[in-house]
XYZ file of C-alpha atoms in Angstrom:
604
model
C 5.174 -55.487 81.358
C 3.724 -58.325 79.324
C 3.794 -58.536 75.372
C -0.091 -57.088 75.956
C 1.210 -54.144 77.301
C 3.751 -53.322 74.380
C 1.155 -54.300 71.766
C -0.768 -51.557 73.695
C 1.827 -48.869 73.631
C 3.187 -49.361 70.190
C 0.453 -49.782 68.250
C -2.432 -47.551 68.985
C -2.303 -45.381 66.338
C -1.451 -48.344 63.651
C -4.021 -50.295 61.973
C -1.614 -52.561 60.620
C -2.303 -56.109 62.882
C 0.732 -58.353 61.849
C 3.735 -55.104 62.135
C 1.836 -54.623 65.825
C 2.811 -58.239 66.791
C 5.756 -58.331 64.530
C 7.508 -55.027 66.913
C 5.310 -56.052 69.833
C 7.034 -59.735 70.279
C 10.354 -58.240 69.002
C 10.313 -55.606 71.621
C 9.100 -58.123 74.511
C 12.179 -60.612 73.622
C 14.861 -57.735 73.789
C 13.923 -56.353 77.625
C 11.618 -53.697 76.462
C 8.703 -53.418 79.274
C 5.873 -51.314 77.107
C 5.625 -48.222 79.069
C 6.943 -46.107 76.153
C 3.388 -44.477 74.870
C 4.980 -43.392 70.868
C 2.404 -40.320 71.847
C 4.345 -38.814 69.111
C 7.317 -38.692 66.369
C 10.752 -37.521 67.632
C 9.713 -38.079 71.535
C 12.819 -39.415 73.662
C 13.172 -43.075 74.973
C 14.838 -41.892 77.837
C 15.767 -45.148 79.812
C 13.551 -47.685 77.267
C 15.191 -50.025 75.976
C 13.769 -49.644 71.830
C 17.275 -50.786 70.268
C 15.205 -54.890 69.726
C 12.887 -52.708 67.823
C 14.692 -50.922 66.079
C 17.128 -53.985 65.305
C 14.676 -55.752 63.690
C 12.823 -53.734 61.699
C 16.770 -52.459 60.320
C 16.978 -56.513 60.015
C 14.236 -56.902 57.588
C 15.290 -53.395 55.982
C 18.720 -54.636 55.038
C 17.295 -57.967 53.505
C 15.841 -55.893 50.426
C 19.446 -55.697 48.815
C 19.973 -58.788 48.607
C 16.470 -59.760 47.543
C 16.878 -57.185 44.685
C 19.923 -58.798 43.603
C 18.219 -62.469 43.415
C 15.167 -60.669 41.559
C 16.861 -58.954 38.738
C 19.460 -62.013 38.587
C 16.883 -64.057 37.842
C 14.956 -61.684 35.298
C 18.141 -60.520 33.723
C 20.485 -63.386 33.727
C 23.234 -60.664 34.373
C 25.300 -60.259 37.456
C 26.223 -56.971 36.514
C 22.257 -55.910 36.003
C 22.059 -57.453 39.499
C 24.863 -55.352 41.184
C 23.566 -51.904 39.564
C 20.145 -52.797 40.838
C 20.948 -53.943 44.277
C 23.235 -50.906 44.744
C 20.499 -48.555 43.879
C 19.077 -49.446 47.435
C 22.525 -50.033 49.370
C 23.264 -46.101 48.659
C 19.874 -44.829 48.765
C 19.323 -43.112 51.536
C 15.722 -42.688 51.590
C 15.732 -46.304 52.035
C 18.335 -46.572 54.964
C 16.388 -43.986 56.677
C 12.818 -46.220 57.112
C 14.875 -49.058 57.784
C 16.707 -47.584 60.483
C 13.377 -46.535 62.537
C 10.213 -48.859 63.998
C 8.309 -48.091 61.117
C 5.778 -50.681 59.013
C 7.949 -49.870 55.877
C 10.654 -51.971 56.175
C 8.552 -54.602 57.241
C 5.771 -54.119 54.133
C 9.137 -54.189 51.393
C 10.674 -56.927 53.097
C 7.055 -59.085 52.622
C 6.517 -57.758 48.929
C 9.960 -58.161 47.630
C 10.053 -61.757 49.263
C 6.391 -62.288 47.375
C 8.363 -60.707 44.140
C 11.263 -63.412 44.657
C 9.130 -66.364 45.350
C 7.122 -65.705 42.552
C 9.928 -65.608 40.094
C 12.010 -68.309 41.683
C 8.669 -70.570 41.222
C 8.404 -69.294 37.374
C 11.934 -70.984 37.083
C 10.490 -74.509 38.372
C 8.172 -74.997 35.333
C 10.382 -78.050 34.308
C 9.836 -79.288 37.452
C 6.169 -79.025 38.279
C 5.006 -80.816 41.693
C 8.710 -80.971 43.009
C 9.545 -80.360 46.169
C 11.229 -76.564 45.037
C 8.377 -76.227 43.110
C 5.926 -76.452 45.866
C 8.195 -74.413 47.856
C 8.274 -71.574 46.288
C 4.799 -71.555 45.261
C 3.953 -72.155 49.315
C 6.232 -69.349 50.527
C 5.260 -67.077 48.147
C 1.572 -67.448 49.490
C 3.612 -66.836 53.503
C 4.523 -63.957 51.957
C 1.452 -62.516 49.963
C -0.615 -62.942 53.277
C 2.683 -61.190 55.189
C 2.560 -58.150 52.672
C -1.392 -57.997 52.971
C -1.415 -58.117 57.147
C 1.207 -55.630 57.201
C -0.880 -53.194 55.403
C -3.664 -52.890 52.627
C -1.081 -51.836 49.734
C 0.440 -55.220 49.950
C -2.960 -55.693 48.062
C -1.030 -54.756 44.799
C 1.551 -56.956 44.888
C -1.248 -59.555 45.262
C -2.268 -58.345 42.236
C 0.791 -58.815 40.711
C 1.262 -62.050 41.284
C -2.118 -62.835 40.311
C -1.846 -60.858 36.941
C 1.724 -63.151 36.337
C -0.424 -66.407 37.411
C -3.271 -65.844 35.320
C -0.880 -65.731 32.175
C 1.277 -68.677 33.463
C -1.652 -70.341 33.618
C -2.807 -69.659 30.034
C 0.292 -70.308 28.544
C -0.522 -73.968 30.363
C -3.793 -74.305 28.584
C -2.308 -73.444 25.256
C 0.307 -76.243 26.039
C -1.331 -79.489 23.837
C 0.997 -81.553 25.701
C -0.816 -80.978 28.804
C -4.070 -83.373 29.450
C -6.718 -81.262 31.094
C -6.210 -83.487 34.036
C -2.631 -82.452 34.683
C -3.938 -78.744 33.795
C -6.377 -79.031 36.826
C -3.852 -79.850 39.129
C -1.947 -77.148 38.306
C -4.361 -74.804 38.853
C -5.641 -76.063 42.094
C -1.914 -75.879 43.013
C -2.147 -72.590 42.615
C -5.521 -71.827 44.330
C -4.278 -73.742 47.287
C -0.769 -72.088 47.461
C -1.672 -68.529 46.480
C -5.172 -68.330 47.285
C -6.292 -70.704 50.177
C -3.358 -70.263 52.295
C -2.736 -66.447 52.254
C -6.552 -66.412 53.515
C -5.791 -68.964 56.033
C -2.629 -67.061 57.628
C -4.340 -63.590 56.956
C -7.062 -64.719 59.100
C -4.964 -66.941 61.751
C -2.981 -63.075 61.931
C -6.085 -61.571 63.173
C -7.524 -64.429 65.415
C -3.538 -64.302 67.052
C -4.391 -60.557 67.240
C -7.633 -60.837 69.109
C -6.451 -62.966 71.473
C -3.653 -61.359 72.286
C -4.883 -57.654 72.706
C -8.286 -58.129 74.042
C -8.409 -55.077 76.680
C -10.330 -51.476 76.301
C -8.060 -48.986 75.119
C -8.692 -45.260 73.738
C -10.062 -46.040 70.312
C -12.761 -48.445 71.577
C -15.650 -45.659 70.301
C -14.974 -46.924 66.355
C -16.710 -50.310 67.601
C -19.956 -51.343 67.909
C -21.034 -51.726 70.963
C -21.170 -55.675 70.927
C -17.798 -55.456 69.574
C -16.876 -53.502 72.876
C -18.737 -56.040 74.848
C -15.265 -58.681 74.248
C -12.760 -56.155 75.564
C -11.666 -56.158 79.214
C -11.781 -52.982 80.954
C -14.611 -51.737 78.788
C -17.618 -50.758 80.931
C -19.605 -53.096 78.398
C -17.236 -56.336 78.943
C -19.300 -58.790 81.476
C -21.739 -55.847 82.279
C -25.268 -55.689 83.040
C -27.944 -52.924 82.432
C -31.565 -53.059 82.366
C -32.986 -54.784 79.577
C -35.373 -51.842 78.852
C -35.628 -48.202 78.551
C -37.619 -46.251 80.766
C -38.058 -41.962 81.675
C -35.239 -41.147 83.739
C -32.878 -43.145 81.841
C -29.111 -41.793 81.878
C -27.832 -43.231 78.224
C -25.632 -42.989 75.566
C -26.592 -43.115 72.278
C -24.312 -44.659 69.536
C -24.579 -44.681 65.527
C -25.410 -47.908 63.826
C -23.214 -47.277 61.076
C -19.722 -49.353 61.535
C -17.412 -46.573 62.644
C -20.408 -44.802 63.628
C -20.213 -41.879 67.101
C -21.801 -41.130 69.931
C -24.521 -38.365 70.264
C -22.602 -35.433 71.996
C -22.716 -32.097 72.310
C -20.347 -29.045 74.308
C -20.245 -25.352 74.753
C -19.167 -24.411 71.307
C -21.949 -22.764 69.041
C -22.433 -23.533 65.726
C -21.342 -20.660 63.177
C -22.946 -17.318 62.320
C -25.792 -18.079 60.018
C -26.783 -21.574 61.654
C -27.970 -20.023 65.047
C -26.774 -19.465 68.254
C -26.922 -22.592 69.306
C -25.178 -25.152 71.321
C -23.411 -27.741 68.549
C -24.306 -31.141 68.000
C -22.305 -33.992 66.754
C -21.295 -37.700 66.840
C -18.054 -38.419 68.329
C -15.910 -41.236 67.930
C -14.972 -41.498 71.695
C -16.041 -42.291 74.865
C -16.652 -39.038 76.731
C -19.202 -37.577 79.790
C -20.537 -35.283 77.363
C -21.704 -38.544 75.216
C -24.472 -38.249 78.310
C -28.379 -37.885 77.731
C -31.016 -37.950 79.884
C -34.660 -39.085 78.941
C -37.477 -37.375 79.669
C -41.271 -36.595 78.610
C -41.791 -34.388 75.792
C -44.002 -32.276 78.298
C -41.281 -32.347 81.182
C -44.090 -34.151 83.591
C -41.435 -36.416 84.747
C -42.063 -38.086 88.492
C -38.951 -39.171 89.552
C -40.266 -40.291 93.046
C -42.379 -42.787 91.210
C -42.103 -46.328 89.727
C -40.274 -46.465 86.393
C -42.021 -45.792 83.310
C -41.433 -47.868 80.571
C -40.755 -46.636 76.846
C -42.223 -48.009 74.368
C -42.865 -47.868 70.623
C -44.095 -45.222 69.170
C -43.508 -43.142 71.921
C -42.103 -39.298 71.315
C -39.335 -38.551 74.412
C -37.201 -35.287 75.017
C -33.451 -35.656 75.257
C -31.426 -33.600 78.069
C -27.632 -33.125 77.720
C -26.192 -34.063 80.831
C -23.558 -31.853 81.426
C -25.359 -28.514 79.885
C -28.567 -29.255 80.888
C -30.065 -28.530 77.223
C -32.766 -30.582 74.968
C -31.878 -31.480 72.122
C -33.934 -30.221 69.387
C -33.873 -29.274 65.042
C -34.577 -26.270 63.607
C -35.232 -24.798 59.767
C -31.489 -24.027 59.913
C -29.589 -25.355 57.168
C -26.960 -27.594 58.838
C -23.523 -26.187 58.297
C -22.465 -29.391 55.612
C -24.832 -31.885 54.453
C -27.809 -30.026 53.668
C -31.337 -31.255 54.304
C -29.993 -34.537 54.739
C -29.313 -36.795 57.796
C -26.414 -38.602 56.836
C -22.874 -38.777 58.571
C -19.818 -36.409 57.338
C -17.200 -34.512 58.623
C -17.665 -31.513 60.522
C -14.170 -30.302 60.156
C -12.275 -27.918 62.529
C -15.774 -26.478 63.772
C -16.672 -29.576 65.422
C -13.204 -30.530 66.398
C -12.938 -33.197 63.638
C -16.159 -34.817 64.885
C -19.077 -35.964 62.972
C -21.821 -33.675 61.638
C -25.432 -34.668 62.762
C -28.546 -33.180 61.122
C -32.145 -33.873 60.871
C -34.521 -34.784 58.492
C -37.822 -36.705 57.444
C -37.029 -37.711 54.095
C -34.578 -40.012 54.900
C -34.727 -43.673 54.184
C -34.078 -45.785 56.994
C -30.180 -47.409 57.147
C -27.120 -47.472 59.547
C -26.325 -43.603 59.251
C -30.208 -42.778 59.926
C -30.305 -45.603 63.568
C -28.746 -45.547 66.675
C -28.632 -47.665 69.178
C -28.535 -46.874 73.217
C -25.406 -48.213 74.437
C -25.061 -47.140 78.354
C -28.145 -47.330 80.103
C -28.615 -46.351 83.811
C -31.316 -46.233 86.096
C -31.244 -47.811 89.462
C -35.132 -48.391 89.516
C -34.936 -51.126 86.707
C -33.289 -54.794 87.383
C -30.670 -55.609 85.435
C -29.499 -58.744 83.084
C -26.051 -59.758 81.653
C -24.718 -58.449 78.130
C -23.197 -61.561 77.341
C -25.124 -62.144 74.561
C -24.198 -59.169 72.765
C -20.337 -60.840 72.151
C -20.085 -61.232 68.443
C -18.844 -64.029 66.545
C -15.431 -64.651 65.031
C -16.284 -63.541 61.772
C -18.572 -60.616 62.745
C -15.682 -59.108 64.534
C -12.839 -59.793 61.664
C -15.291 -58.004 59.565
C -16.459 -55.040 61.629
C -11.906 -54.390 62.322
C -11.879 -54.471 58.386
C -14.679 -51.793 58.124
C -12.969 -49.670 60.726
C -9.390 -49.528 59.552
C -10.730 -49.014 55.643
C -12.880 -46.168 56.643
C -10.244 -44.716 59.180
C -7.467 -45.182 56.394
C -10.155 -43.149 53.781
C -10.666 -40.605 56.391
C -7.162 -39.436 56.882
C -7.586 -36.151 55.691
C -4.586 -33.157 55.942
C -5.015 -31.067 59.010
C -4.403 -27.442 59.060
C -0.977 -26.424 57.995
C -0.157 -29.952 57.173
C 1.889 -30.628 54.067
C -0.349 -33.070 51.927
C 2.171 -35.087 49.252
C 1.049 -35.229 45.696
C 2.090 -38.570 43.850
C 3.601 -36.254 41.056
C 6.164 -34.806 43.543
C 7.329 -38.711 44.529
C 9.084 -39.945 41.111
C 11.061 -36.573 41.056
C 11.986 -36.514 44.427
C 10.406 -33.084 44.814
C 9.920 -32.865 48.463
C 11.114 -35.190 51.171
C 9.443 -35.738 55.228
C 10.926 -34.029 58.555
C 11.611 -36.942 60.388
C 12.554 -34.831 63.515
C 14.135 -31.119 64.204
C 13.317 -28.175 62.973
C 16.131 -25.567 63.782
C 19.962 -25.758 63.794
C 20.422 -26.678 67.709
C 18.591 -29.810 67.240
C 19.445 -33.274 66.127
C 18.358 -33.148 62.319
C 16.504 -36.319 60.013
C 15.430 -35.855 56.913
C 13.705 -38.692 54.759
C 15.288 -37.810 50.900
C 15.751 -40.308 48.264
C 19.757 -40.219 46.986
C 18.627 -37.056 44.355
C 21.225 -38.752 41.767
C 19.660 -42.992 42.451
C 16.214 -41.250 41.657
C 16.705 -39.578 38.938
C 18.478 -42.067 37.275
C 15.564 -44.123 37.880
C 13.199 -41.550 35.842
C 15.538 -41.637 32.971
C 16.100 -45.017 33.190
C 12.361 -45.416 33.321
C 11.954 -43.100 29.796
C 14.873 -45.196 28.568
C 13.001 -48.333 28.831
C 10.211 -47.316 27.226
C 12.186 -46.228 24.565
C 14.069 -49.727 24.495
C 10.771 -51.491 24.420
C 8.848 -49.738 22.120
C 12.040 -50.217 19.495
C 12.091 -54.210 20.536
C 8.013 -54.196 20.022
C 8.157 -52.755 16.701
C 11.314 -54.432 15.405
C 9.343 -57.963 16.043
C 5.937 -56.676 15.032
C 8.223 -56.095 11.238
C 9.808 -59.309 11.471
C 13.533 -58.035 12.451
C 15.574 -61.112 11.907
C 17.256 -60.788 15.977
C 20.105 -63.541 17.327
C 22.062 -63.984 19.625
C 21.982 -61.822 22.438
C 20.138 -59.263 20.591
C 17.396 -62.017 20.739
C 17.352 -62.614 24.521
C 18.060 -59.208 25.498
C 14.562 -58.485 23.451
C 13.137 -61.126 25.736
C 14.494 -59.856 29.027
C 12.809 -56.323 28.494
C 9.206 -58.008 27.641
C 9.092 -60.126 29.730
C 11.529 -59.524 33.148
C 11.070 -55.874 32.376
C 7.873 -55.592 31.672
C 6.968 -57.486 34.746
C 8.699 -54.974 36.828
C 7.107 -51.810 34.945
C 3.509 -53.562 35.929
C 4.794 -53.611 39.865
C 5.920 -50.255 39.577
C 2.659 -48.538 37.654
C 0.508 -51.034 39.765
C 2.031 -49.818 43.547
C 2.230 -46.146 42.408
C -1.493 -44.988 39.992
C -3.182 -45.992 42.837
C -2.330 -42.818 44.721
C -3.938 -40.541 42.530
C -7.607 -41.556 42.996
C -7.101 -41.927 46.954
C -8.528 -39.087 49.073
C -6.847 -39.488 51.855
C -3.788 -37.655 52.738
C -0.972 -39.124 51.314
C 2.962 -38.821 52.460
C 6.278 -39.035 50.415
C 7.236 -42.471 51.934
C 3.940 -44.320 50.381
C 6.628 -44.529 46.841
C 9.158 -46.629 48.553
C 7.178 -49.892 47.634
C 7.073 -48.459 43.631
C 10.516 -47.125 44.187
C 11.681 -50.572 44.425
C 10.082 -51.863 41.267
C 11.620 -48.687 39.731
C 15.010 -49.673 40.778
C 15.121 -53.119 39.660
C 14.297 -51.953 36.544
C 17.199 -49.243 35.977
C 19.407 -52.176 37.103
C 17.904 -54.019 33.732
C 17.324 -51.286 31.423
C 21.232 -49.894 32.307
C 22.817 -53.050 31.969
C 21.104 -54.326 28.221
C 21.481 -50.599 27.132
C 25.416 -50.900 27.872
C 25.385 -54.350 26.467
C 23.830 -53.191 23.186
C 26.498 -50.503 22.825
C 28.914 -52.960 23.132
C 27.305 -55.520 20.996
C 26.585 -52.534 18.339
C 30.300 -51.038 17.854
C 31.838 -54.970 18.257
C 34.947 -54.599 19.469
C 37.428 -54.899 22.572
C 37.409 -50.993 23.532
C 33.414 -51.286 23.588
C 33.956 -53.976 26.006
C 35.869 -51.656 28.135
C 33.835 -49.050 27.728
C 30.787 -50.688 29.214
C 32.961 -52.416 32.150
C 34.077 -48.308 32.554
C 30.736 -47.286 32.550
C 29.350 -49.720 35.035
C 32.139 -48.903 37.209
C 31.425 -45.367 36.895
C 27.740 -46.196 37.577
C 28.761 -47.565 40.751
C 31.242 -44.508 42.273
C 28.434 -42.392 40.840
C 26.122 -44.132 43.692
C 29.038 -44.441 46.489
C 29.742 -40.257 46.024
C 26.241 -39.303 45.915
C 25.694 -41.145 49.588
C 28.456 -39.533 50.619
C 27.022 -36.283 50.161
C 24.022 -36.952 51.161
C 23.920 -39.430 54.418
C 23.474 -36.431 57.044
C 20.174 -36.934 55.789
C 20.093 -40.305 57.262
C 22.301 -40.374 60.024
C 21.212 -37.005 61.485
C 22.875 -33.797 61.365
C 23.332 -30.257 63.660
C 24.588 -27.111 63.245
C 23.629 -24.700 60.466
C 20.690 -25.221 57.630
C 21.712 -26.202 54.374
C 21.579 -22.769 53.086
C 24.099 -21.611 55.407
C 27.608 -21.701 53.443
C 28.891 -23.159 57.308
C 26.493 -26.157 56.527
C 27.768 -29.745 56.392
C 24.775 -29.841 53.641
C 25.521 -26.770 51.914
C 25.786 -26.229 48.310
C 23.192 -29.569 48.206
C 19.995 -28.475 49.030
C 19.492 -28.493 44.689
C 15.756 -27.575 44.983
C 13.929 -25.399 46.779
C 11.314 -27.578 47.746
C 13.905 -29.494 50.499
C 13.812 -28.704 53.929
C 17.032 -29.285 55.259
């Protein structure tokens, strides 16, 4: 199958449009022929052939090591701060575990650490302004801000990040008299052209690339408008026709102006006790016969042998559900959820997870209050093309923005389903069931290392600690040389840096509705981890530089070492998590996990 077809079968349950193309074109050059569906997690491949897949997104997984290393190196100035830091990751296995599956998470890290390293390997050109590594850095990191950002909408905080670090480097420019206001204007359209131009230029070209490519009807084609639906092949709108006006006797389908927006539909189910016995109405977000309504007179005087009768303004018409032969038609009922009002909201597990409709006359008139007919039949009425309903470029990029924002907000936790809190991530309070349940089947379980994330909270505390005492002991005018000096300088400004990434890619959580998993604190957790890497290594250094003598410099050599075997045991008792495990639970004392399952909240 074509690199259509495994864009298809890959990605329909993903909004994110550069990881479907990224895995699509991946899978097409290693042999895979799309006609896997990824219905569901923990599914077999059987005969597919997912190991390209899988390879890459593993590739990009094992880069963020290494791109650690080069971050805090250049922060720090200290190998050893570099090592701690870049080992955090190596023996984490929360980390090994997304990069090991075809998952968007290795592929979001790899784009925000390489926007993290660009930015601080262009910080490091300042003597060098307009140079050729100059420009490069500044360029890629703008590859890689619009990379993080098509990959999914949290790479909007590292955007932020960057743009928080530019805005200062750029007043630390104006406050430099040296600088003609000339020279200061070319830096800063520099850095609107590399950082902002550009990323809007590839974040766009990403989409147009995506519309091109995967341009047929597939099962979520109800969350578009209908002109939207008009551009895909193998919708019943794409190079259609359907009489230009409606007229009694009509067969039609009625879809909600609002972007997003259902269909009219109705089934068999009643609503509740309380609301009446009657037959529910909703909007539904998918194409479907009970979507069908037929239009008649108010007074049921229909002749059907007849010419057609036009509709026209004003008019007042009865609506007949196809398939149950019922009119539709309000009563004094209080609807069910948003009483006496006619907007849009959930109906929850009464209506299947469809869309409550009500009526009212108080309304003012806007997309949740019009509809539009989108299927019209009748044979007695001539027919012209819908060609001109194809939207623009720009009509469509918007309308796909509108769609994946409001199906990202609408994510809500189904019954029985295990919502995350953002509390429980720092902690490590409660990992995800990748797949397997019981003790006869093959067992993953996504779990930060326990020991790497805990040492990450303390080291956390620890900084703030270190920072607060370096804040104060400069606000007093502490005479500091020497190392003392620069290590003072490291945690304000490399550290500091790092506790912004970490506080901007993790409070966001808390005011999102939607339901929220334990792997959405990988992109903080790396932040977090660079920054034990330099709060560990200037808090050894300080020991040694405070006691002054040759067994402190042992000591801190002994306790980076010991640092380090910490990480390497820790994996070691805990990579069954990872690489999969059988046999008995952990709480079984015949467990290859037992004796480690240290709170109760894990379930493995």
């Amino acid at each position: 199958m074509c690199f259509l077809g495994i864009l298809l079968c890959v990605t329909q349950k993903d909004v994110s449009t550069l990881t479907q193309m990224l895995i699509g074109l991946a899978g097409y050059l290693t042999g895979y022929d799309g006609s896997f569906p990824f219905i569901k997690p923990g599914d077999k491949y059987e005969h597919h052939n997912y190991l390209g897949m899988r390879a890459f997104c593993a590739a990009l997984g094992s880069c963020l090591p290494p791109f650690t290393f080069l971050i805090v190196l250049e922060l720090s100035r200290s190998t050893p701060a570099a090592i701690i830091a870049a080992s955090l990751l190596i023996f984490d296995t929360g980390c090994i575990t997304l990069s090991q599956y075809i998952l968007l998470d290795p592929i979001l890290m790899f784009f925000i650490m390489g926007s993290v390293l660009c930015m601080v390997r262009f910080n490091t050109q300042r003597l060098r302004p307009f140079s050729f590594s100059w420009w490069f850095w500044l360029l890629l990191a703008g590859v890689c801000l619009s990379g993080s950002l098509g990959v999914k909408f949290v790479g909007l905080f590292v955007i932020l990040l960057v743009g928080i670090n530019t805005a200062f480097d750029l007043w630390r420019l104006l406050g430099d008299l040296s600088l003609s206001l000339v020279d200061f204007g070319k830096h800063l359209l520099a850095r609107v052209f590399g950082l902002i131009m550009l990323p809007l230029f590839l974040y766009t070209t990403i989409f147009a690339v995506h519309f091109v490519v995967l341009n047929r009807s597939g099962p979520g084609d109800g969350f578009f408008s209908s002109s939207f639906q008009s551009r895909l092949i193998g919708n019943n709108l794409h190079n259609a026709s359907m009489p230009e006006y409606l007229a009694y006797g009509s067969l039609i389908t009625v879809k909600n102006l609002r972007i997003a927006g259902g269909y009219l539909h109705s089934h068999w189910h009643l609503y509740p006790e309380g609301v009446g016995a009657h037959q529910q109405v909703t909007a539904y977000l998918h194409k479907d016969y009970n979507n069908l309504w037929l239009v008649k007179r108010p007074d049921n005087s229909d002749d059907l042998t007849g010419p057609p009768e036009l509709v026209h303004h004003g008019d007042i018409i009865r609506l007949e559900h196809r398939v149950r032969i019922r009119n539709l038609h309000s009563h004094f009922h209080e609807a069910p959820l948003t009483k006496n009002t006619c907007s849009l909201s959930s109906l929850c597990n009464r209506g299947w997870e469809q869309v409550e409709v009500t009526c009212s006359p108080y309304v003012k008139e806007s997309p949740n209050t019009q509809w539009n007919i989108e299927d019209l039949i009748n044979p007695k009425l001539p027919n012209i093309s819908l060609s001109v309903l194809k939207p623009t470029f720009l009509e469509i990029l918007w309308e796909s923005h509108i769609v994946m924002i409001r199906g990202n907000s609408d994510l809500k936790p189904k019954d029985n389903e295990m919502n995350s809190k953002p509390w429980h991530w720092p902690i490590n309070y409660q990992g995800l069931r990748f797949s397997g349940v019981n003790e006869t089947e093959y067992r993953v379980y996504l779990l930060g290392n326990p020991v790497i994330w805990w040492l990450n909270l303390l080291s956390l505390a620890l900084f703030v600690l270190m920072l607060t005492v370096a804040s104060l002991a400069k606000q007093r005018g502490v005479k500091m040389e020497g190392m003392r000096k620069v290590h003072c300088q490291i945690l304000m400004e490399g550290g500091g840096m790092l506790l912004l990434g970490w506080l901007l890619h993790y409070l966001p959580f808390y005011i999102m509705s939607r339901i929220l998993y334990y792997h959405h604190y990988f992109p903080a957790m790396l932040f977090s981890s660079m920054l034990t890497g330099i709060t560990l290594d200037i808090f050894l250094q300080n020991l040694h530089l405070l006691f002054s003598s040759s067994i402190s410099h042992y000591f801190v050599r002994g306790g980076q070492f010991i640092l380090l075997l910490g990480f390497i045991y820790s994996f070691y008792l805990f990579h069954p998590l990872s690489y999969g495990m059988r046999g008995p639970l952990a709480h079984d004392p015949a467990s290859s996990m037992a004796g480690l399952r240290w709170m109760e909240s894990w379930e493995f």
